Amino acid sequence: QVRLVESGGGLVQAGGSLRLSCAASGTALRFPLMGWYRQALGKQRDLVAGITSGGSTNYADSVKGRFTIFRDNDKNTVYLQMVSLKPEDTAVYYCAAGRIDYDLWGQGTQVTVSS
């Protein structure tokens, strides 16, 4: 069974940093798309950042310049480096992967930024 397993969430003060990791297990195939979504309490799930297997990236405007997505294709792992965190970044962060669209999801990891 193919799974995405996230790690690295937690509680951090505003201005701090966190790195999220997401490893794909159960497959050696490389996903063309890997990315991170987030969902704050009472809000919809939105794309934070995405990356292709070739390294092309895209970011939500709200995180540009603060978050960096990168991947290790050999390990089938995607990372999200977050710096200068703000309280409004508080959310459950979900890893996602797919071929044409995102159709495989992780269980989510909580990121809480205190002011």
mmCIF file of N, CA and C in Angstrom:
data_model
loop_
_atom_site.group_PDB
_atom_site.id
_atom_site.type_symbol
_atom_site.label_atom_id
_atom_site.label_comp_id
_atom_site.label_asym_id
_atom_site.label_seq_id
_atom_site.Cartn_x
_atom_site.Cartn_y
_atom_site.Cartn_z
ATOM 1 N N GLN A 1 0.852 -1.190 0.000
ATOM 2 C CA GLN A 1 0.000 0.000 0.000
ATOM 3 C C GLN A 1 0.887 1.239 0.000
ATOM 4 N N VAL A 2 0.606 2.169 -0.898
ATOM 5 C CA VAL A 2 1.384 3.399 -0.978
ATOM 6 C C VAL A 2 0.876 4.379 0.066
ATOM 7 N N ARG A 3 1.789 4.931 0.828
ATOM 8 C CA ARG A 3 1.439 5.892 1.862
ATOM 9 C C ARG A 3 2.389 7.073 1.848
ATOM 10 N N LEU A 4 1.880 8.194 2.325
ATOM 11 C CA LEU A 4 2.706 9.379 2.579
ATOM 12 C C LEU A 4 2.741 9.586 4.086
ATOM 13 N N VAL A 5 3.936 9.672 4.627
ATOM 14 C CA VAL A 5 4.091 9.809 6.072
ATOM 15 C C VAL A 5 4.810 11.116 6.373
ATOM 16 N N GLU A 6 4.106 12.012 7.075
ATOM 17 C CA GLU A 6 4.665 13.328 7.397
ATOM 18 C C GLU A 6 5.304 13.320 8.775
ATOM 19 N N SER A 7 6.236 14.232 8.953
ATOM 20 C CA SER A 7 6.834 14.464 10.264
ATOM 21 C C SER A 7 7.370 15.888 10.316
ATOM 22 N N GLY A 8 7.608 16.374 11.541
ATOM 23 C CA GLY A 8 8.263 17.665 11.696
ATOM 24 C C GLY A 8 7.385 18.788 12.194
ATOM 25 N N GLY A 9 6.094 18.560 12.377
ATOM 26 C CA GLY A 9 5.240 19.619 12.893
ATOM 27 C C GLY A 9 5.509 19.856 14.364
ATOM 28 N N GLY A 10 4.870 20.898 14.897
ATOM 29 C CA GLY A 10 5.030 21.196 16.308
ATOM 30 C C GLY A 10 4.636 22.612 16.640
ATOM 31 N N LEU A 11 5.040 23.030 17.828
ATOM 32 C CA LEU A 11 4.750 24.373 18.334
ATOM 33 C C LEU A 11 6.007 25.224 18.252
ATOM 34 N N VAL A 12 5.870 26.413 17.700
ATOM 35 C CA VAL A 12 7.012 27.318 17.556
ATOM 36 C C VAL A 12 6.538 28.747 17.773
ATOM 37 N N GLN A 13 7.429 29.593 18.244
ATOM 38 C CA GLN A 13 7.088 30.996 18.423
ATOM 39 C C GLN A 13 7.148 31.732 17.086
ATOM 40 N N ALA A 14 6.417 32.803 17.004
ATOM 41 C CA ALA A 14 6.452 33.640 15.809
ATOM 42 C C ALA A 14 7.891 34.051 15.507
ATOM 43 N N GLY A 15 8.248 33.982 14.237
ATOM 44 C CA GLY A 15 9.610 34.268 13.829
ATOM 45 C C GLY A 15 10.503 33.048 13.779
ATOM 46 N N GLY A 16 10.007 31.948 14.291
ATOM 47 C CA GLY A 16 10.792 30.714 14.318
ATOM 48 C C GLY A 16 10.725 29.935 13.023
ATOM 49 N N SER A 17 11.338 28.752 13.055
ATOM 50 C CA SER A 17 11.455 27.916 11.858
ATOM 51 C C SER A 17 11.061 26.478 12.165
ATOM 52 N N LEU A 18 10.588 25.821 11.139
ATOM 53 C CA LEU A 18 10.299 24.391 11.210
ATOM 54 C C LEU A 18 10.573 23.784 9.843
ATOM 55 N N ARG A 19 10.899 22.494 9.842
ATOM 56 C CA ARG A 19 11.026 21.769 8.588
ATOM 57 C C ARG A 19 10.107 20.566 8.636
ATOM 58 N N LEU A 20 9.239 20.466 7.654
ATOM 59 C CA LEU A 20 8.369 19.314 7.509
ATOM 60 C C LEU A 20 8.966 18.343 6.502
ATOM 61 N N SER A 21 8.767 17.068 6.760
ATOM 62 C CA SER A 21 9.222 16.025 5.851
ATOM 63 C C SER A 21 8.064 15.117 5.501
ATOM 64 N N CYS A 22 8.112 14.562 4.321
ATOM 65 C CA CYS A 22 7.072 13.631 3.880
ATOM 66 C C CYS A 22 7.718 12.568 3.023
ATOM 67 N N ALA A 23 7.643 11.347 3.489
ATOM 68 C CA ALA A 23 8.240 10.230 2.770
ATOM 69 C C ALA A 23 7.149 9.341 2.191
ATOM 70 N N ALA A 24 7.324 8.982 0.943
ATOM 71 C CA ALA A 24 6.407 8.052 0.293
ATOM 72 C C ALA A 24 6.917 6.634 0.509
ATOM 73 N N SER A 25 6.042 5.785 1.024
ATOM 74 C CA SER A 25 6.425 4.398 1.252
ATOM 75 C C SER A 25 5.533 3.475 0.436
ATOM 76 N N GLY A 26 6.033 2.270 0.191
ATOM 77 C CA GLY A 26 5.246 1.289 -0.541
ATOM 78 C C GLY A 26 5.379 1.381 -2.042
ATOM 79 N N THR A 27 6.263 2.264 -2.504
ATOM 80 C CA THR A 27 6.479 2.379 -3.932
ATOM 81 C C THR A 27 7.873 2.930 -4.188
ATOM 82 N N ALA A 28 8.454 2.489 -5.297
ATOM 83 C CA ALA A 28 9.735 3.046 -5.712
ATOM 84 C C ALA A 28 9.545 4.023 -6.867
ATOM 85 N N LEU A 29 8.275 4.171 -7.302
ATOM 86 C CA LEU A 29 8.006 5.071 -8.412
ATOM 87 C C LEU A 29 8.083 6.517 -7.958
ATOM 88 N N ARG A 30 8.595 7.350 -8.799
ATOM 89 C CA ARG A 30 8.716 8.761 -8.482
ATOM 90 C C ARG A 30 7.424 9.474 -8.867
ATOM 91 N N PHE A 31 6.884 10.238 -7.937
ATOM 92 C CA PHE A 31 5.679 11.009 -8.223
ATOM 93 C C PHE A 31 6.036 12.273 -9.011
ATOM 94 N N PRO A 32 5.386 12.513 -10.138
ATOM 95 C CA PRO A 32 5.653 13.745 -10.879
ATOM 96 C C PRO A 32 5.358 15.000 -10.052
ATOM 97 N N LEU A 33 4.335 14.925 -9.222
ATOM 98 C CA LEU A 33 3.952 16.055 -8.384
ATOM 99 C C LEU A 33 4.058 15.678 -6.918
ATOM 100 N N MET A 34 4.651 16.557 -6.125
ATOM 101 C CA MET A 34 4.606 16.436 -4.670
ATOM 102 C C MET A 34 4.410 17.838 -4.115
ATOM 103 N N GLY A 35 3.687 17.917 -3.036
ATOM 104 C CA GLY A 35 3.413 19.246 -2.506
ATOM 105 C C GLY A 35 2.891 19.234 -1.097
ATOM 106 N N TRP A 36 2.621 20.434 -0.607
ATOM 107 C CA TRP A 36 2.090 20.632 0.731
ATOM 108 C C TRP A 36 0.857 21.517 0.660
ATOM 109 N N TYR A 37 -0.178 21.088 1.347
ATOM 110 C CA TYR A 37 -1.386 21.867 1.554
ATOM 111 C C TYR A 37 -1.501 22.162 3.050
ATOM 112 N N ARG A 38 -2.338 23.117 3.373
ATOM 113 C CA ARG A 38 -2.635 23.347 4.779
ATOM 114 C C ARG A 38 -4.091 23.726 4.955
ATOM 115 N N GLN A 39 -4.587 23.403 6.150
ATOM 116 C CA GLN A 39 -5.977 23.703 6.468
ATOM 117 C C GLN A 39 -6.055 24.244 7.879
ATOM 118 N N ALA A 40 -6.391 25.510 7.982
ATOM 119 C CA ALA A 40 -6.598 26.120 9.288
ATOM 120 C C ALA A 40 -8.005 25.789 9.778
ATOM 121 N N LEU A 41 -8.212 25.898 11.070
ATOM 122 C CA LEU A 41 -9.497 25.559 11.668
ATOM 123 C C LEU A 41 -10.617 26.385 11.046
ATOM 124 N N GLY A 42 -11.631 25.703 10.511
ATOM 125 C CA GLY A 42 -12.768 26.395 9.935
ATOM 126 C C GLY A 42 -12.564 26.920 8.531
ATOM 127 N N LYS A 43 -11.418 26.604 7.935
ATOM 128 C CA LYS A 43 -11.130 27.114 6.593
ATOM 129 C C LYS A 43 -10.906 25.957 5.617
ATOM 130 N N GLN A 44 -10.854 26.267 4.361
ATOM 131 C CA GLN A 44 -10.640 25.243 3.354
ATOM 132 C C GLN A 44 -9.167 24.869 3.270
ATOM 133 N N ARG A 45 -8.904 23.729 2.662
ATOM 134 C CA ARG A 45 -7.532 23.276 2.465
ATOM 135 C C ARG A 45 -6.959 23.954 1.228
ATOM 136 N N ASP A 46 -5.819 24.602 1.401
ATOM 137 C CA ASP A 46 -5.204 25.362 0.313
ATOM 138 C C ASP A 46 -3.796 24.868 0.030
ATOM 139 N N LEU A 47 -3.384 24.998 -1.220
ATOM 140 C CA LEU A 47 -2.024 24.645 -1.606
ATOM 141 C C LEU A 47 -1.043 25.654 -1.018
ATOM 142 N N VAL A 48 0.004 25.145 -0.404
ATOM 143 C CA VAL A 48 1.080 25.980 0.119
ATOM 144 C C VAL A 48 2.225 26.037 -0.881
ATOM 145 N N ALA A 49 2.650 24.866 -1.347
ATOM 146 C CA ALA A 49 3.764 24.800 -2.287
ATOM 147 C C ALA A 49 3.741 23.457 -2.997
ATOM 148 N N GLY A 50 4.205 23.463 -4.227
ATOM 149 C CA GLY A 50 4.294 22.235 -4.995
ATOM 150 C C GLY A 50 5.613 22.177 -5.737
ATOM 151 N N ILE A 51 6.022 20.956 -6.074
ATOM 152 C CA ILE A 51 7.269 20.762 -6.791
ATOM 153 C C ILE A 51 7.129 19.558 -7.707
ATOM 154 N N THR A 52 7.650 19.697 -8.920
ATOM 155 C CA THR A 52 7.633 18.585 -9.867
ATOM 156 C C THR A 52 8.900 17.734 -9.689
ATOM 157 N N SER A 53 8.916 16.591 -10.336
ATOM 158 C CA SER A 53 10.094 15.732 -10.253
ATOM 159 C C SER A 53 11.293 16.395 -10.918
ATOM 160 N N GLY A 54 11.044 17.357 -11.801
ATOM 161 C CA GLY A 54 12.127 18.089 -12.436
ATOM 162 C C GLY A 54 12.605 19.283 -11.650
ATOM 163 N N GLY A 55 11.911 19.588 -10.547
ATOM 164 C CA GLY A 55 12.355 20.663 -9.665
ATOM 165 C C GLY A 55 11.623 21.988 -9.829
ATOM 166 N N SER A 56 10.640 22.060 -10.713
ATOM 167 C CA SER A 56 9.861 23.293 -10.832
ATOM 168 C C SER A 56 8.964 23.452 -9.613
ATOM 169 N N THR A 57 8.897 24.678 -9.096
ATOM 170 C CA THR A 57 8.159 24.925 -7.870
ATOM 171 C C THR A 57 7.099 26.014 -8.062
ATOM 172 N N ASN A 58 6.104 25.986 -7.208
ATOM 173 C CA ASN A 58 5.144 27.076 -7.142
ATOM 174 C C ASN A 58 4.738 27.237 -5.681
ATOM 175 N N TYR A 59 4.402 28.463 -5.309
ATOM 176 C CA TYR A 59 4.102 28.800 -3.920
ATOM 177 C C TYR A 59 2.851 29.669 -3.831
ATOM 178 N N ALA A 60 2.152 29.528 -2.731
ATOM 179 C CA ALA A 60 1.095 30.475 -2.410
ATOM 180 C C ALA A 60 1.732 31.833 -2.128
ATOM 181 N N ASP A 61 1.048 32.894 -2.509
ATOM 182 C CA ASP A 61 1.600 34.231 -2.311
ATOM 183 C C ASP A 61 1.942 34.491 -0.846
ATOM 184 N N SER A 62 1.148 33.936 0.052
ATOM 185 C CA SER A 62 1.316 34.216 1.478
ATOM 186 C C SER A 62 2.601 33.631 2.064
ATOM 187 N N VAL A 63 3.239 32.703 1.355
ATOM 188 C CA VAL A 63 4.443 32.071 1.904
ATOM 189 C C VAL A 63 5.686 32.345 1.068
ATOM 190 N N LYS A 64 5.543 33.018 -0.044
ATOM 191 C CA LYS A 64 6.702 33.297 -0.898
ATOM 192 C C LYS A 64 7.761 34.074 -0.119
ATOM 193 N N GLY A 65 9.004 33.630 -0.263
ATOM 194 C CA GLY A 65 10.101 34.270 0.438
ATOM 195 C C GLY A 65 10.322 33.743 1.839
ATOM 196 N N ARG A 66 9.371 32.957 2.362
ATOM 197 C CA ARG A 66 9.522 32.407 3.721
ATOM 198 C C ARG A 66 9.593 30.878 3.715
ATOM 199 N N PHE A 67 8.900 30.251 2.800
ATOM 200 C CA PHE A 67 8.874 28.791 2.724
ATOM 201 C C PHE A 67 9.631 28.330 1.492
ATOM 202 N N THR A 68 10.290 27.184 1.626
ATOM 203 C CA THR A 68 11.000 26.579 0.505
ATOM 204 C C THR A 68 10.639 25.104 0.439
ATOM 205 N N ILE A 69 10.214 24.668 -0.727
ATOM 206 C CA ILE A 69 9.924 23.254 -0.938
ATOM 207 C C ILE A 69 11.060 22.643 -1.736
ATOM 208 N N PHE A 70 11.476 21.454 -1.344
ATOM 209 C CA PHE A 70 12.488 20.736 -2.103
ATOM 210 C C PHE A 70 12.259 19.241 -1.913
ATOM 211 N N ARG A 71 12.842 18.460 -2.778
ATOM 212 C CA ARG A 71 12.596 17.034 -2.725
ATOM 213 C C ARG A 71 13.876 16.259 -2.994
ATOM 214 N N ASP A 72 13.898 15.049 -2.479
ATOM 215 C CA ASP A 72 14.970 14.096 -2.737
ATOM 216 C C ASP A 72 14.326 12.945 -3.495
ATOM 217 N N ASN A 73 14.528 12.913 -4.790
ATOM 218 C CA ASN A 73 13.868 11.893 -5.617
ATOM 219 C C ASN A 73 14.358 10.485 -5.283
ATOM 220 N N ASP A 74 15.598 10.361 -4.911
ATOM 221 C CA ASP A 74 16.137 9.031 -4.571
ATOM 222 C C ASP A 74 15.441 8.466 -3.332
ATOM 223 N N LYS A 75 15.054 9.347 -2.416
ATOM 224 C CA LYS A 75 14.388 8.922 -1.189
ATOM 225 C C LYS A 75 12.868 9.045 -1.291
ATOM 226 N N ASN A 76 12.384 9.539 -2.420
ATOM 227 C CA ASN A 76 10.949 9.761 -2.608
ATOM 228 C C ASN A 76 10.369 10.576 -1.454
ATOM 229 N N THR A 77 11.080 11.636 -1.133
ATOM 230 C CA THR A 77 10.737 12.463 0.018
ATOM 231 C C THR A 77 10.667 13.926 -0.399
ATOM 232 N N VAL A 78 9.687 14.629 0.158
ATOM 233 C CA VAL A 78 9.553 16.060 -0.083
ATOM 234 C C VAL A 78 9.627 16.774 1.257
ATOM 235 N N TYR A 79 10.192 17.952 1.234
ATOM 236 C CA TYR A 79 10.403 18.738 2.449
ATOM 237 C C TYR A 79 9.776 20.132 2.277
ATOM 238 N N LEU A 80 9.437 20.725 3.407
ATOM 239 C CA LEU A 80 8.990 22.115 3.414
ATOM 240 C C LEU A 80 9.742 22.829 4.527
ATOM 241 N N GLN A 81 10.671 23.679 4.140
ATOM 242 C CA GLN A 81 11.413 24.491 5.096
ATOM 243 C C GLN A 81 10.650 25.786 5.307
ATOM 244 N N MET A 82 10.289 26.058 6.548
ATOM 245 C CA MET A 82 9.496 27.233 6.871
ATOM 246 C C MET A 82 10.285 28.117 7.827
ATOM 247 N N VAL A 83 10.460 29.377 7.448
ATOM 248 C CA VAL A 83 11.142 30.340 8.309
ATOM 249 C C VAL A 83 10.239 31.558 8.488
ATOM 250 N N SER A 84 10.605 32.394 9.447
ATOM 251 C CA SER A 84 9.825 33.604 9.732
ATOM 252 C C SER A 84 8.346 33.269 9.886
ATOM 253 N N LEU A 85 8.075 32.245 10.658
ATOM 254 C CA LEU A 85 6.701 31.787 10.813
ATOM 255 C C LEU A 85 5.844 32.825 11.526
ATOM 256 N N LYS A 86 4.582 32.866 11.116
ATOM 257 C CA LYS A 86 3.613 33.813 11.654
ATOM 258 C C LYS A 86 2.448 33.039 12.284
ATOM 259 N N PRO A 87 1.745 33.654 13.213
ATOM 260 C CA PRO A 87 0.581 32.958 13.797
ATOM 261 C C PRO A 87 -0.424 32.506 12.746
ATOM 262 N N GLU A 88 -0.549 33.254 11.664
ATOM 263 C CA GLU A 88 -1.495 32.869 10.610
ATOM 264 C C GLU A 88 -1.048 31.656 9.808
ATOM 265 N N ASP A 89 0.167 31.177 10.048
ATOM 266 C CA ASP A 89 0.621 29.929 9.436
ATOM 267 C C ASP A 89 0.124 28.700 10.201
ATOM 268 N N THR A 90 -0.508 28.926 11.344
ATOM 269 C CA THR A 90 -1.025 27.819 12.138
ATOM 270 C C THR A 90 -2.074 27.051 11.356
ATOM 271 N N ALA A 91 -1.868 25.739 11.244
ATOM 272 C CA ALA A 91 -2.763 24.894 10.460
ATOM 273 C C ALA A 91 -2.303 23.447 10.557
ATOM 274 N N VAL A 92 -3.132 22.561 10.047
ATOM 275 C CA VAL A 92 -2.687 21.188 9.792
ATOM 276 C C VAL A 92 -2.114 21.175 8.380
ATOM 277 N N TYR A 93 -0.889 20.697 8.277
ATOM 278 C CA TYR A 93 -0.205 20.645 6.994
ATOM 279 C C TYR A 93 -0.262 19.220 6.452
ATOM 280 N N TYR A 94 -0.685 19.110 5.192
ATOM 281 C CA TYR A 94 -0.846 17.816 4.542
ATOM 282 C C TYR A 94 0.127 17.692 3.379
ATOM 283 N N CYS A 95 0.781 16.566 3.324
ATOM 284 C CA CYS A 95 1.598 16.220 2.174
ATOM 285 C C CYS A 95 0.691 15.621 1.111
ATOM 286 N N ALA A 96 0.999 15.894 -0.149
ATOM 287 C CA ALA A 96 0.208 15.359 -1.245
ATOM 288 C C ALA A 96 1.124 14.970 -2.393
ATOM 289 N N ALA A 97 0.673 13.993 -3.160
ATOM 290 C CA ALA A 97 1.470 13.530 -4.300
ATOM 291 C C ALA A 97 0.531 13.022 -5.390
ATOM 292 N N GLY A 98 1.053 12.981 -6.593
ATOM 293 C CA GLY A 98 0.249 12.476 -7.683
ATOM 294 C C GLY A 98 0.990 12.518 -8.998
ATOM 295 N N ARG A 99 0.277 12.168 -10.054
ATOM 296 C CA ARG A 99 0.880 12.149 -11.383
ATOM 297 C C ARG A 99 0.402 13.320 -12.211
ATOM 298 N N ILE A 100 -0.887 13.466 -12.398
ATOM 299 C CA ILE A 100 -1.437 14.614 -13.112
ATOM 300 C C ILE A 100 -2.018 15.607 -12.129
ATOM 301 N N ASP A 101 -2.583 15.114 -11.066
ATOM 302 C CA ASP A 101 -3.135 15.935 -9.999
ATOM 303 C C ASP A 101 -2.782 15.261 -8.671
ATOM 304 N N TYR A 102 -3.023 15.981 -7.596
ATOM 305 C CA TYR A 102 -2.730 15.415 -6.277
ATOM 306 C C TYR A 102 -3.860 14.457 -5.899
ATOM 307 N N ASP A 103 -3.535 13.172 -5.759
ATOM 308 C CA ASP A 103 -4.573 12.216 -5.413
ATOM 309 C C ASP A 103 -4.170 11.269 -4.284
ATOM 310 N N LEU A 104 -3.016 11.501 -3.707
ATOM 311 C CA LEU A 104 -2.567 10.723 -2.557
ATOM 312 C C LEU A 104 -2.227 11.702 -1.452
ATOM 313 N N TRP A 105 -2.734 11.432 -0.242
ATOM 314 C CA TRP A 105 -2.604 12.390 0.846
ATOM 315 C C TRP A 105 -2.021 11.735 2.091
ATOM 316 N N GLY A 106 -1.258 12.535 2.828
ATOM 317 C CA GLY A 106 -0.791 12.088 4.122
ATOM 318 C C GLY A 106 -1.843 12.348 5.182
ATOM 319 N N GLN A 107 -1.518 11.975 6.420
ATOM 320 C CA GLN A 107 -2.476 12.096 7.507
ATOM 321 C C GLN A 107 -2.501 13.494 8.113
ATOM 322 N N GLY A 108 -1.517 14.296 7.806
ATOM 323 C CA GLY A 108 -1.467 15.662 8.312
ATOM 324 C C GLY A 108 -0.605 15.792 9.548
ATOM 325 N N THR A 109 0.013 16.946 9.684
ATOM 326 C CA THR A 109 0.808 17.252 10.868
ATOM 327 C C THR A 109 0.499 18.680 11.308
ATOM 328 N N GLN A 110 0.313 18.853 12.613
ATOM 329 C CA GLN A 110 -0.091 20.158 13.140
ATOM 330 C C GLN A 110 1.112 21.079 13.274
ATOM 331 N N VAL A 111 0.953 22.288 12.784
ATOM 332 C CA VAL A 111 1.925 23.359 12.998
ATOM 333 C C VAL A 111 1.201 24.483 13.731
ATOM 334 N N THR A 112 1.725 24.853 14.886
ATOM 335 C CA THR A 112 1.136 25.912 15.679
ATOM 336 C C THR A 112 2.185 26.983 15.926
ATOM 337 N N VAL A 113 1.865 28.214 15.554
ATOM 338 C CA VAL A 113 2.783 29.330 15.731
ATOM 339 C C VAL A 113 2.179 30.278 16.763
ATOM 340 N N SER A 114 2.870 30.436 17.872
ATOM 341 C CA SER A 114 2.364 31.297 18.938
ATOM 342 C C SER A 114 2.894 32.714 18.761
ATOM 343 N N SER A 115 2.092 33.671 19.178
ATOM 344 C CA SER A 115 2.490 35.077 19.033
ATOM 345 C C SER A 115 3.237 35.577 20.252
#
